[in-house]
XYZ file of C-alpha atoms in Angstrom:
757
model
C 75.041 -24.423 12.224
C 74.152 -22.179 9.359
C 76.188 -19.162 10.603
C 73.058 -17.209 9.638
C 69.490 -16.352 10.471
C 66.595 -17.746 8.446
C 63.012 -16.690 7.817
C 60.438 -19.422 7.348
C 56.833 -19.449 6.177
C 54.899 -20.088 9.385
C 52.129 -21.926 7.570
C 53.975 -23.994 4.995
C 57.287 -24.355 6.812
C 59.196 -23.379 3.685
C 62.321 -21.245 3.643
C 61.663 -17.631 2.694
C 65.133 -16.168 3.293
C 68.550 -17.119 4.684
C 71.227 -14.545 5.449
C 73.964 -16.706 3.918
C 77.397 -15.413 4.931
C 76.163 -11.942 5.874
C 76.856 -12.292 9.602
C 80.480 -13.250 8.985
C 80.812 -10.547 6.342
C 79.439 -7.902 8.718
C 81.706 -8.847 11.628
C 84.796 -9.290 9.439
C 84.346 -5.826 7.953
C 83.727 -4.084 11.266
C 86.452 -1.448 11.815
C 86.841 -2.371 15.494
C 85.800 -5.959 15.896
C 87.109 -7.185 12.585
C 90.357 -7.777 14.487
C 88.650 -10.397 16.653
C 86.674 -11.936 13.769
C 85.254 -15.309 14.825
C 86.945 -15.057 18.200
C 85.548 -16.902 21.208
C 83.955 -15.160 24.155
C 86.751 -16.610 26.332
C 89.579 -15.056 24.301
C 90.388 -12.622 21.518
C 92.069 -15.060 19.135
C 91.407 -14.044 15.505
C 89.456 -16.755 13.571
C 89.464 -19.089 16.582
C 85.945 -20.326 15.817
C 86.136 -20.332 12.026
C 86.630 -24.108 11.955
C 83.771 -24.648 14.386
C 80.485 -22.716 14.096
C 81.716 -19.234 13.320
C 79.917 -16.388 15.126
C 77.176 -18.746 16.404
C 73.956 -16.672 16.187
C 72.313 -17.622 19.487
C 69.357 -15.364 20.245
C 66.853 -13.474 18.128
C 63.918 -11.195 18.807
C 61.676 -9.352 16.346
C 60.133 -6.014 17.274
C 57.892 -3.614 15.406
C 59.303 -0.101 15.435
C 57.448 2.640 13.619
C 55.275 0.134 11.817
C 58.215 -1.910 10.496
C 59.566 -5.198 11.865
C 63.199 -5.395 12.892
C 65.260 -8.428 13.917
C 67.928 -8.272 16.630
C 70.301 -11.273 16.425
C 72.763 -11.997 19.232
C 76.144 -13.584 18.242
C 77.239 -15.871 21.063
C 80.977 -16.188 20.273
C 82.304 -12.904 18.924
C 79.460 -11.103 20.688
C 77.311 -8.163 19.771
C 73.906 -7.697 18.194
C 73.167 -7.487 14.490
C 70.064 -5.503 13.467
C 68.099 -6.108 10.248
C 64.961 -4.527 8.825
C 62.388 -7.188 7.929
C 59.996 -4.863 6.086
C 60.376 -7.247 3.158
C 60.762 -10.720 4.692
C 62.146 -12.051 1.422
C 64.868 -9.387 1.317
C 65.852 -8.141 4.798
C 68.166 -5.132 4.982
C 71.186 -4.841 7.268
C 70.924 -1.860 9.599
C 73.637 -2.036 12.272
C 76.149 -4.185 14.174
C 76.897 -3.137 17.754
C 79.262 -4.962 20.169
C 80.029 -3.990 23.764
C 82.856 -6.476 24.499
C 86.404 -5.181 24.515
C 88.599 -5.934 21.509
C 91.867 -5.773 23.451
C 91.286 -7.868 26.536
C 88.542 -9.912 28.101
C 86.044 -7.291 29.203
C 82.681 -5.794 28.491
C 79.596 -7.798 27.627
C 80.437 -11.268 26.313
C 78.265 -14.062 24.921
C 74.721 -12.685 24.444
C 72.313 -15.433 25.457
C 68.881 -13.791 25.422
C 67.416 -10.586 24.004
C 64.191 -8.751 24.754
C 62.671 -5.600 23.271
C 60.986 -2.994 25.483
C 58.573 -0.828 23.514
C 58.344 2.880 24.231
C 54.886 2.515 25.778
C 56.288 -0.030 28.264
C 59.451 1.920 28.988
C 59.961 4.079 32.092
C 61.490 6.798 29.917
C 59.123 6.565 26.976
C 61.974 5.399 24.763
C 62.363 1.918 23.224
C 65.195 -0.333 24.395
C 66.845 -3.653 23.587
C 68.071 -5.634 26.615
C 70.595 -8.448 26.198
C 71.741 -10.863 28.903
C 75.349 -12.072 28.513
C 76.281 -15.517 29.836
C 80.068 -15.302 29.931
C 80.315 -11.835 31.452
C 77.287 -12.211 33.703
C 75.986 -8.858 32.575
C 72.897 -7.293 31.069
C 73.411 -4.646 28.411
C 70.834 -1.968 27.729
C 70.688 -0.430 24.262
C 68.558 2.595 23.476
C 66.922 2.256 20.082
C 67.671 5.531 18.357
C 65.453 6.467 15.461
C 64.625 9.354 13.240
C 61.693 11.563 14.213
C 58.303 10.024 14.775
C 56.104 11.969 12.386
C 52.510 11.809 11.276
C 49.862 14.003 9.747
C 48.665 16.622 12.221
C 45.085 15.948 11.110
C 43.385 13.093 9.345
C 42.142 15.242 6.489
C 40.432 18.383 5.270
C 37.912 19.676 2.758
C 39.001 22.228 0.156
C 37.395 23.884 -2.825
C 38.417 23.018 -6.343
C 40.725 25.785 -7.531
C 41.964 26.467 -3.982
C 45.562 26.734 -5.196
C 48.359 25.757 -2.838
C 47.209 23.793 0.193
C 49.579 23.158 3.085
C 49.319 19.826 4.873
C 51.056 19.727 8.230
C 53.152 16.786 9.389
C 53.707 16.973 13.132
C 56.608 15.506 15.107
C 55.450 13.214 17.871
C 58.988 12.620 19.116
C 62.162 14.270 17.907
C 64.684 11.877 16.418
C 68.292 11.246 17.310
C 68.760 10.576 13.621
C 67.605 12.646 10.679
C 64.993 11.052 8.475
C 62.402 11.408 5.764
C 58.703 10.713 5.530
C 57.981 9.359 2.074
C 54.477 10.224 0.909
C 52.624 7.899 -1.408
C 49.359 8.522 -3.235
C 46.923 5.717 -2.548
C 45.544 4.094 -5.666
C 42.087 4.396 -4.130
C 42.189 8.162 -4.686
C 39.584 9.402 -7.145
C 41.492 12.663 -7.661
C 43.772 12.568 -10.698
C 47.348 13.747 -10.457
C 47.883 16.686 -12.763
C 44.189 17.382 -13.293
C 42.877 17.531 -9.738
C 46.097 18.030 -7.779
C 49.845 18.506 -8.116
C 52.071 17.244 -5.305
C 55.118 19.485 -4.819
C 57.267 16.662 -3.441
C 56.761 13.169 -2.129
C 59.273 13.504 0.705
C 59.276 15.548 3.891
C 62.565 15.816 5.808
C 63.053 15.942 9.577
C 66.423 16.973 10.997
C 67.971 15.180 13.963
C 66.764 16.676 17.225
C 64.193 18.926 15.543
C 60.653 18.947 16.896
C 59.042 21.455 14.554
C 56.249 20.472 12.198
C 56.953 20.319 8.489
C 54.639 21.079 5.588
C 53.685 19.136 2.488
C 52.352 21.346 -0.297
C 49.641 20.312 -2.732
C 48.331 22.515 -5.521
C 44.594 22.214 -6.220
C 43.840 23.601 -9.704
C 40.476 24.406 -11.199
C 39.139 22.100 -13.876
C 35.919 21.477 -15.736
C 35.270 17.901 -14.640
C 32.143 17.469 -12.510
C 31.974 15.711 -9.163
C 33.909 15.913 -5.939
C 37.168 13.940 -5.777
C 39.285 12.740 -2.910
C 43.044 12.458 -2.583
C 44.408 9.898 -0.131
C 47.979 10.459 1.030
C 49.869 7.973 3.181
C 53.267 7.907 4.845
C 54.989 4.841 3.422
C 56.394 2.902 6.398
C 58.732 0.857 4.217
C 60.332 3.673 2.249
C 60.374 6.247 5.056
C 63.370 6.519 7.343
C 61.255 8.544 9.769
C 59.108 6.575 12.173
C 55.453 6.683 11.169
C 53.240 8.273 13.811
C 49.655 7.505 14.743
C 48.073 9.422 11.848
C 49.648 7.975 8.743
C 46.766 8.631 6.345
C 45.391 11.956 5.159
C 42.217 12.273 3.096
C 41.771 15.535 1.212
C 38.222 16.024 -0.056
C 38.166 18.329 -3.081
C 34.757 19.963 -3.514
C 33.539 20.403 -7.064
C 32.539 23.830 -8.373
C 31.169 22.633 -11.716
C 27.855 21.268 -10.415
C 25.962 24.230 -8.942
C 22.471 23.910 -7.476
C 19.615 24.436 -9.912
C 18.858 28.073 -10.516
C 15.376 29.157 -9.550
C 13.085 30.329 -12.322
C 13.895 34.007 -12.861
C 10.245 35.041 -13.181
C 8.224 32.314 -11.460
C 4.519 32.177 -12.097
C 3.898 31.088 -8.513
C 5.683 31.301 -5.157
C 4.839 30.415 -1.576
C 4.441 33.104 1.062
C 4.382 31.992 4.694
C 1.224 33.188 6.472
C 1.412 31.566 9.885
C 1.305 28.385 11.941
C -1.010 26.738 14.416
C 0.544 24.825 17.329
C -1.404 22.031 18.960
C -2.089 22.372 22.687
C -2.149 18.581 22.926
C 0.532 15.926 22.623
C 2.677 16.960 19.717
C 2.502 14.856 16.550
C 0.596 16.450 13.684
C 0.833 14.109 10.705
C -1.770 14.361 7.949
C -3.882 17.351 6.984
C -7.015 17.583 4.845
C -9.325 20.469 4.047
C -13.051 20.787 3.535
C -13.988 23.473 1.023
C -17.582 23.778 2.213
C -16.694 24.684 5.791
C -13.247 26.281 5.412
C -11.857 23.813 7.883
C -8.701 21.756 8.182
C -8.684 18.279 9.686
C -5.365 17.187 11.140
C -4.480 13.757 12.508
C -2.670 13.796 15.848
C -1.855 10.169 16.731
C 0.088 11.118 19.872
C -3.101 12.551 21.374
C -5.453 10.109 19.567
C -7.275 13.094 18.105
C -8.296 14.681 14.868
C -8.052 18.417 15.390
C -10.532 20.569 13.507
C -9.022 23.923 12.568
C -10.700 27.055 11.254
C -8.596 28.608 8.488
C -11.034 31.355 7.528
C -8.286 33.772 8.596
C -5.236 32.029 7.122
C -2.733 34.015 9.164
C -4.491 33.084 12.384
C -5.529 29.435 12.303
C -7.805 28.600 15.236
C -8.761 25.337 16.934
C -12.489 24.823 16.361
C -12.992 21.370 17.858
C -11.469 17.916 18.246
C -12.559 14.393 17.437
C -11.465 11.708 19.874
C -10.373 8.608 17.988
C -9.653 6.546 21.124
C -13.095 4.847 21.094
C -12.408 3.470 17.625
C -8.847 2.192 17.830
C -5.228 3.114 18.454
C -5.389 6.630 17.020
C -5.676 8.324 13.638
C -3.371 6.985 10.947
C -4.533 9.456 8.335
C -7.415 11.736 7.453
C -9.209 12.788 4.264
C -12.093 15.203 3.740
C -14.530 16.006 0.942
C -17.971 17.556 0.646
C -18.544 17.719 4.390
C -17.408 14.132 5.041
C -14.280 13.404 7.071
C -12.733 9.924 6.773
C -10.204 8.789 9.368
C -8.039 5.679 9.002
C -7.696 4.041 12.420
C -5.320 1.122 13.155
C -6.295 -1.530 15.684
C -4.795 -1.689 19.158
C -2.820 -4.882 18.544
C -0.485 -5.941 15.755
C -2.493 -7.917 13.252
C -5.847 -6.427 14.206
C -7.883 -5.122 11.325
C -8.292 -1.388 11.264
C -11.195 0.880 10.471
C -12.161 3.879 8.459
C -14.432 6.022 10.589
C -16.624 8.707 9.016
C -17.574 12.019 10.638
C -19.226 15.182 9.446
C -17.329 18.473 9.361
C -18.338 19.186 12.979
C -16.870 15.896 14.165
C -20.167 14.056 14.552
C -19.868 10.302 14.003
C -21.540 9.025 10.839
C -20.394 5.469 10.171
C -17.439 3.080 10.320
C -16.184 0.200 8.187
C -13.505 -2.430 8.659
C -10.381 -2.459 6.510
C -7.053 -4.327 6.607
C -4.325 -4.335 9.244
C -2.721 -1.011 10.156
C -4.370 1.386 7.692
C -2.174 4.374 6.987
C -3.127 6.680 4.169
C -6.753 7.138 3.159
C -7.818 9.216 0.161
C -10.905 9.990 -1.903
C -11.156 9.213 -5.586
C -11.410 12.307 -7.820
C -15.196 12.004 -8.122
C -15.649 11.277 -4.415
C -17.409 7.959 -4.980
C -14.670 5.840 -3.423
C -11.959 5.901 -0.810
C -8.786 3.858 -0.877
C -6.684 2.907 2.135
C -3.144 1.561 2.212
C -3.084 -1.057 4.961
C 0.561 -1.423 5.896
C 0.388 -4.618 7.934
C 3.662 -4.076 9.796
C 4.950 -6.967 11.942
C 5.295 -6.992 15.706
C 8.681 -6.079 17.172
C 9.494 -9.734 17.836
C 8.130 -10.766 14.419
C 5.830 -13.295 16.062
C 2.943 -11.632 14.226
C 3.322 -10.498 10.628
C -0.063 -9.577 9.137
C -0.608 -9.295 5.426
C -0.479 -5.904 3.793
C -3.522 -4.925 1.781
C -5.466 -2.199 -0.005
C -9.097 -1.486 0.827
C -11.557 0.045 -1.637
C -14.535 1.689 0.049
C -17.505 2.456 -2.179
C -19.579 5.363 -0.856
C -21.419 6.118 -4.086
C -24.664 5.339 -2.261
C -23.747 7.457 0.749
C -21.525 6.887 3.758
C -24.159 4.882 5.616
C -24.272 2.371 2.770
C -20.510 2.069 2.354
C -19.174 -1.269 1.123
C -15.593 -2.487 1.428
C -13.399 -4.721 -0.695
C -10.013 -5.448 0.874
C -7.437 -6.717 -1.594
C -4.458 -8.729 -0.425
C -1.452 -9.990 -2.331
C -1.870 -13.746 -1.863
C -2.021 -14.255 -5.622
C 1.613 -13.121 -5.823
C 2.983 -15.588 -3.272
C 3.881 -18.057 -6.000
C 5.717 -15.299 -7.904
C 8.165 -14.448 -5.123
C 11.296 -15.563 -6.975
C 10.278 -13.650 -10.095
C 9.442 -10.497 -8.149
C 12.736 -10.610 -6.284
C 14.639 -11.092 -9.534
C 12.964 -7.942 -10.890
C 14.008 -5.962 -7.819
C 11.022 -6.153 -5.480
C 12.356 -6.521 -1.933
C 10.800 -9.541 -0.205
C 13.028 -10.218 2.784
C 11.144 -10.369 6.088
C 11.878 -13.481 8.171
C 9.824 -16.378 6.775
C 7.423 -13.921 5.145
C 5.292 -14.595 2.101
C 4.866 -11.918 -0.540
C 1.474 -11.069 0.947
C 2.966 -10.625 4.414
C 6.045 -8.756 3.289
C 4.422 -6.098 1.110
C 3.675 -2.989 3.181
C 1.426 -0.491 1.336
C 2.270 3.059 2.391
C 0.701 5.822 0.288
C -1.890 6.069 -2.474
C -2.371 8.115 -5.646
C -5.435 7.731 -7.858
C -5.658 8.425 -11.580
C -7.760 11.355 -12.746
C -10.407 9.023 -14.150
C -10.638 7.147 -10.846
C -9.885 3.781 -12.417
C -6.395 3.005 -11.087
C -4.746 3.419 -7.693
C -0.971 3.437 -7.435
C 0.242 2.360 -4.009
C 3.804 2.749 -2.764
C 5.235 -0.213 -0.868
C 8.133 1.667 0.656
C 10.117 -1.060 2.404
C 9.721 -3.231 -0.686
C 10.881 -0.527 -3.138
C 7.833 -1.261 -5.264
C 4.505 0.066 -6.528
C 1.282 -1.905 -6.382
C -1.164 -1.144 -9.187
C -4.806 -1.570 -8.201
C -7.744 -1.759 -10.603
C -10.477 0.141 -8.751
C -13.164 -0.872 -11.213
C -12.418 -4.574 -11.285
C -11.349 -4.668 -7.645
C -8.052 -6.470 -8.261
C -4.336 -5.923 -7.795
C -3.231 -5.633 -11.406
C 0.495 -5.804 -10.793
C 3.536 -5.055 -8.669
C 6.175 -2.861 -10.248
C 9.784 -2.872 -9.063
C 11.229 0.612 -8.693
C 14.811 -0.634 -9.035
C 17.774 1.442 -7.862
C 19.481 4.743 -8.492
C 23.068 4.545 -9.730
C 25.158 6.955 -7.672
C 28.175 6.429 -9.953
C 26.567 8.255 -12.883
C 28.073 11.640 -13.787
C 26.137 14.401 -12.071
C 24.446 11.973 -9.693
C 26.267 12.784 -6.479
C 25.391 12.897 -2.805
C 26.892 13.785 0.561
C 27.674 10.393 2.094
C 29.327 11.132 5.430
C 28.388 12.838 8.676
C 32.084 12.897 9.636
C 33.686 14.942 6.842
C 33.114 18.350 8.420
C 31.803 20.014 5.273
C 29.438 19.281 2.420
C 31.095 16.997 -0.104
C 29.122 15.881 -3.148
C 30.730 12.986 -4.977
C 29.942 9.868 -6.943
C 30.051 6.707 -4.856
C 29.898 2.975 -5.680
C 26.419 2.788 -4.181
C 22.945 1.955 -5.422
C 20.113 3.972 -3.922
C 16.818 2.205 -3.285
C 14.170 4.810 -4.159
C 11.724 3.552 -1.495
C 9.188 6.360 -1.914
C 6.797 7.360 0.818
C 4.565 10.021 -0.718
C 3.085 9.702 -4.202
C 0.755 11.763 -6.370
C -0.797 11.549 -9.826
C -0.963 14.415 -12.299
C -1.584 14.816 -15.994
C -0.214 17.078 -18.697
C -1.788 17.211 -22.146
C -3.968 14.211 -21.365
C -1.002 12.034 -20.333
C -0.843 10.810 -16.756
C 2.297 10.771 -14.619
C 3.291 9.623 -11.156
C 5.534 11.617 -8.856
C 7.173 10.105 -5.783
C 9.084 11.478 -2.795
C 11.958 9.047 -2.362
C 12.421 9.061 1.396
C 13.836 5.588 2.057
C 13.046 3.394 5.038
C 14.626 0.411 6.787
C 13.165 -2.432 8.766
C 14.583 -2.217 12.278
C 12.777 -4.446 14.760
C 13.900 -6.199 17.932
C 13.912 -9.572 16.193
C 15.160 -8.418 12.820
C 17.047 -5.400 11.556
C 18.535 -4.886 8.114
C 20.515 -1.789 9.066
C 24.301 -1.802 8.819
C 26.970 0.778 8.131
C 29.625 0.236 5.475
C 32.360 0.444 8.094
C 30.869 -2.313 10.269
C 32.935 -5.466 10.632
C 29.976 -7.492 9.361
C 30.175 -5.693 6.020
C 32.812 -7.636 4.109
C 33.276 -6.043 0.700
C 34.011 -8.269 -2.264
C 37.656 -7.658 -3.256
C 36.851 -7.705 -6.969
C 33.914 -5.310 -6.765
C 35.596 -3.131 -4.146
C 39.384 -3.367 -4.492
C 39.668 -0.228 -2.354
C 37.488 -1.538 0.476
C 39.902 -0.516 3.231
C 39.691 3.094 2.123
C 35.955 3.185 1.418
C 35.389 2.113 5.015
C 36.957 5.360 6.235
C 34.317 7.390 8.099
C 34.873 10.493 5.948
C 34.155 8.426 2.838
C 31.548 5.641 3.048
C 32.291 4.162 6.470
C 29.265 5.688 8.193
C 26.808 5.287 5.319
C 23.825 3.198 6.346
C 23.060 0.284 4.023
C 20.864 -2.790 3.974
C 22.015 -6.280 4.844
C 19.161 -7.678 2.755
C 20.731 -6.950 -0.634
C 24.120 -6.702 -2.265
C 25.470 -10.261 -2.163
C 24.755 -10.941 -5.818
C 26.683 -14.220 -6.058
C 25.735 -15.688 -2.683
C 29.287 -16.046 -1.383
C 28.710 -14.123 1.837
C 30.277 -10.780 0.953
C 28.892 -7.590 -0.564
C 29.215 -7.163 -4.318
C 26.979 -4.082 -4.203
C 26.045 -1.523 -1.578
C 22.361 -0.612 -1.369
C 21.545 2.579 0.550
C 18.141 3.853 1.622
C 16.210 6.403 -0.417
C 16.905 8.392 -3.548
C 17.293 11.794 -1.832
C 15.102 13.039 -4.664
C 11.699 13.133 -6.276
C 10.993 11.061 -9.355
C 8.445 11.376 -12.138
C 7.424 7.983 -13.492
C 5.356 6.549 -16.296
C 1.878 5.308 -15.464
C 2.369 2.533 -18.031
C 5.177 0.635 -16.311
C 6.617 2.816 -13.555
C 9.710 3.660 -15.600
C 11.689 6.767 -14.686
C 10.910 9.824 -16.800
C 12.776 12.278 -14.589
C 14.706 12.140 -11.328
C 15.878 15.235 -9.488
C 19.326 13.710 -8.921
C 21.150 15.653 -6.233
C 18.999 18.796 -6.540
C 17.398 18.567 -3.103
C 20.727 18.339 -1.308
C 22.269 20.994 -3.561
C 19.391 23.388 -2.933
C 19.401 22.987 0.834
C 23.211 23.162 1.052
C 23.296 26.418 -0.916
C 20.451 28.096 0.960
C 21.785 31.289 2.606
C 19.799 30.685 5.777
C 19.342 26.948 6.101
C 22.606 25.833 4.541
C 23.915 25.925 8.120
C 21.454 23.126 8.905
C 22.254 21.057 5.822
C 21.085 17.478 6.371
C 20.360 18.151 10.025
C 17.749 16.143 11.872
C 14.240 17.316 12.644
C 14.924 17.434 16.400
C 18.396 18.977 16.481
C 20.483 21.428 14.504
C 23.502 19.222 13.823
C 25.099 20.120 10.497
C 25.256 17.021 8.242
C 23.741 14.860 10.977
C 21.718 12.844 8.443
C 24.197 12.734 5.566
C 25.194 9.134 6.288
C 21.564 8.039 6.567
C 19.011 9.267 4.065
C 19.910 12.929 3.687
C 16.978 15.376 3.622
C 14.413 12.539 3.350
C 11.758 13.814 0.950
C 8.655 12.532 2.719
C 5.589 13.831 0.968
C 4.662 15.278 -2.390
C 1.583 16.939 -3.832
C 1.058 18.219 -7.376
C -1.477 20.964 -7.972
C -2.657 22.851 -11.019
C -2.529 26.626 -10.887
C -3.983 28.379 -13.934
C -3.205 25.460 -16.223
C 0.333 24.929 -14.939
C 1.439 22.030 -12.751
C 3.459 22.563 -9.583
C 4.970 19.979 -7.252
C 5.399 20.616 -3.529
C 7.911 18.323 -1.829
C 8.252 18.181 1.957
C 11.701 17.414 3.416
C 11.195 15.512 6.643
C 14.604 16.026 8.279
C 16.030 19.449 7.443
C 12.482 20.661 6.927
C 10.851 22.995 4.487
C 9.012 22.725 1.200
C 10.672 22.652 -2.205
C 8.582 23.799 -5.156
C 9.098 22.735 -8.771
C 7.072 23.468 -11.857
C 6.408 20.134 -13.558
C 4.349 21.354 -16.495
C 7.086 19.788 -18.610
C 7.506 16.444 -16.825
C 10.802 15.606 -18.531
C 12.391 18.909 -17.490
C 10.945 20.259 -14.227
C 12.108 23.689 -13.105
C 13.056 24.672 -9.573
C 10.932 27.494 -8.168
C 11.554 27.921 -4.464
C 12.738 26.460 -1.163
C 10.941 27.763 1.918
C 11.618 26.601 5.470
C 9.888 27.840 8.615
C 11.984 26.080 11.260
C 14.415 28.057 13.377
C 18.132 28.188 12.663
C 19.246 29.557 16.035
C 17.576 26.884 18.139
C 15.049 24.071 18.086
C 11.739 25.590 17.096
C 9.419 26.641 14.346
C 7.856 24.071 12.046
C 9.747 20.765 12.261
C 9.370 17.676 10.066
C 6.723 18.214 7.364
C 4.611 15.070 7.124
C 1.361 15.806 5.302
C 0.640 18.386 2.598
C -2.717 19.534 1.291
C -3.219 21.990 -1.564
C -6.243 24.268 -1.174
C -7.367 25.751 -4.501
C -8.330 29.374 -4.838
C -11.991 28.371 -4.936
C -11.731 27.006 -1.378
C -9.551 29.808 -0.045
C -10.926 32.712 2.000
C -8.427 35.016 0.290
C -9.218 33.909 -3.247
C -5.635 32.712 -3.604
C -4.552 29.096 -3.422
C -3.087 27.906 -0.124
C -0.797 25.112 0.948
C -1.463 23.471 4.316
C 1.419 21.508 5.837
C 1.302 19.343 8.974
C 4.556 19.052 10.928
C 5.058 15.881 12.938
C 7.790 16.844 15.406
C 6.724 20.408 16.212
C 3.015 19.574 16.291
C 2.213 22.512 14.061
C 0.223 23.242 10.921
C 1.475 25.984 8.611
C -0.290 27.818 5.794
């Protein structure tokens, strides 16, 4: 025998540790049983077994107590149980030797043969025990495992303001200890808060007296500093260094809100502001999506796909919009996808009934009388007139069926009505010419990822903007994070521009990433945001054209294929080099709930995520018309503005159908859906609709490299579900077409089924 216990590598079979002569040393030095050192269980003769096998360690059991492993070794000859901590298997620590035989006579418990551990959750008293059966004495000994207090954080975390001063963090006692003990607090290296600059820890130990059940407090000072961005401090109770038993909540995450990145200040003397006049509510099935106006007749035309109608509204009294008539779209297809109006002509994009069916653009006069129809590509969404009214352009999305058995090609249709609606001609442009360029497009950042899809099938045109001279159409392909550039004169697709990603690690580029943190927390995160714009518009300043996009974000989520994951999902394995703090990032209050794509991020093809790509930019972006490059991005302005709003801050990042604070923070935030730029007296203003929290944000973009915030106006209710919910389509009505002589903004709201002026 080895007169010892040994620890072996279970995989390699190699020796990790041997206790050497420790067992003999422990028993020899015992103040009571040292007198029967190496005695036999049948007698008390000192050193009787020294020339045989010494104490003869017979039985061993390992149990986890308070997150640490302990070994209980039974000594067959001299008797008793030796206890070691195995927190470090290469260097176990002696804890205790207990023997219940008698030292002066043959009595008590002799010759432990087997040992079992009974955990507190399996115990009739709620306390842990060690049970040892003794062969020579025919007895079973029961030992209560006495420990220090079981202590853990009373809560898993909190949110505090920078400069909060002293913050008290409560450690609660789950079970009072027979022994006194300490909880040793360590600062996780994953913390982004810096010791000294962002926090000062008063002490790294918290003491618990024997028998005491009262909570104790850890104090952290939170100073003010000038560094931008929220930081988080992760505190943990160290199970190895602590003598207290670690309770259920061993980790505490303190989110420190930044006060050096305020929301943009509104222009002090704005040239223009919005004033809410009133709303119209549809009496039909509720889903108002796109709105257009006709200057000749002072009418609005609103697509209502839920009711398969275009509703014709009289806005001659802007504060009292009235239903004038309806146009049934059911005879022409599945329902209106979009609507445009100009010079007494109303054009309605109508998808087919079945996936893959070509759609139509159907023309009516301002009274809803049918004029003509033409065929376009599959699933036409947006339709818009060119500036001179000679053409219309449709974005034909070509979405797949839910089971992906049908995946039509996306396309753009150019409708020439220069000879009148009755003589309209159509050229539908697909993307087949780009099929051979798939690898190159993907390398540039265009997302081509549908199951077995070609480039032509995968591209899904969404919205259209046309240059002032009517020569070029710019078409967002939202799911693909790309722009298609269409030559309207030559009738060709001139190019596909990748929109690339937004770096959320850049200073000042922060967002609220969790719906679980309890309060707004803007911070930098190791995430790339796919812009994925929905709405787009074209405007010019000083003869130079610009594009502006509303970066909503959108995922593919079908029965047969879904790209949606959350960072905390088991399927999301983070590369240990790129994300050394993966365990912490997966916490729900950090990035654990953030929705990401499974279709990007594995840059080296080894099956894990080297990058995290989230949906949308939570912003609007102004881009060059030469190559789509970013000229300006609003960063975190939209979230900052809505969070700071005195009325609607309570609904920050809520959904469009419920008032849950931060309900959309882990998805796409406020989801800027639509954008329109309009000129007012020589100055350019952008109107951005926020689909989820609602409302319109106004910026002056006369200087495209430095837009200025003007106003945030929201007409939903705060104290319930009501008002105008989920702005979808926006139409600017110039003063010349307004009955009041002042420009108007018409907004269609999808969820509430309303139109506001």
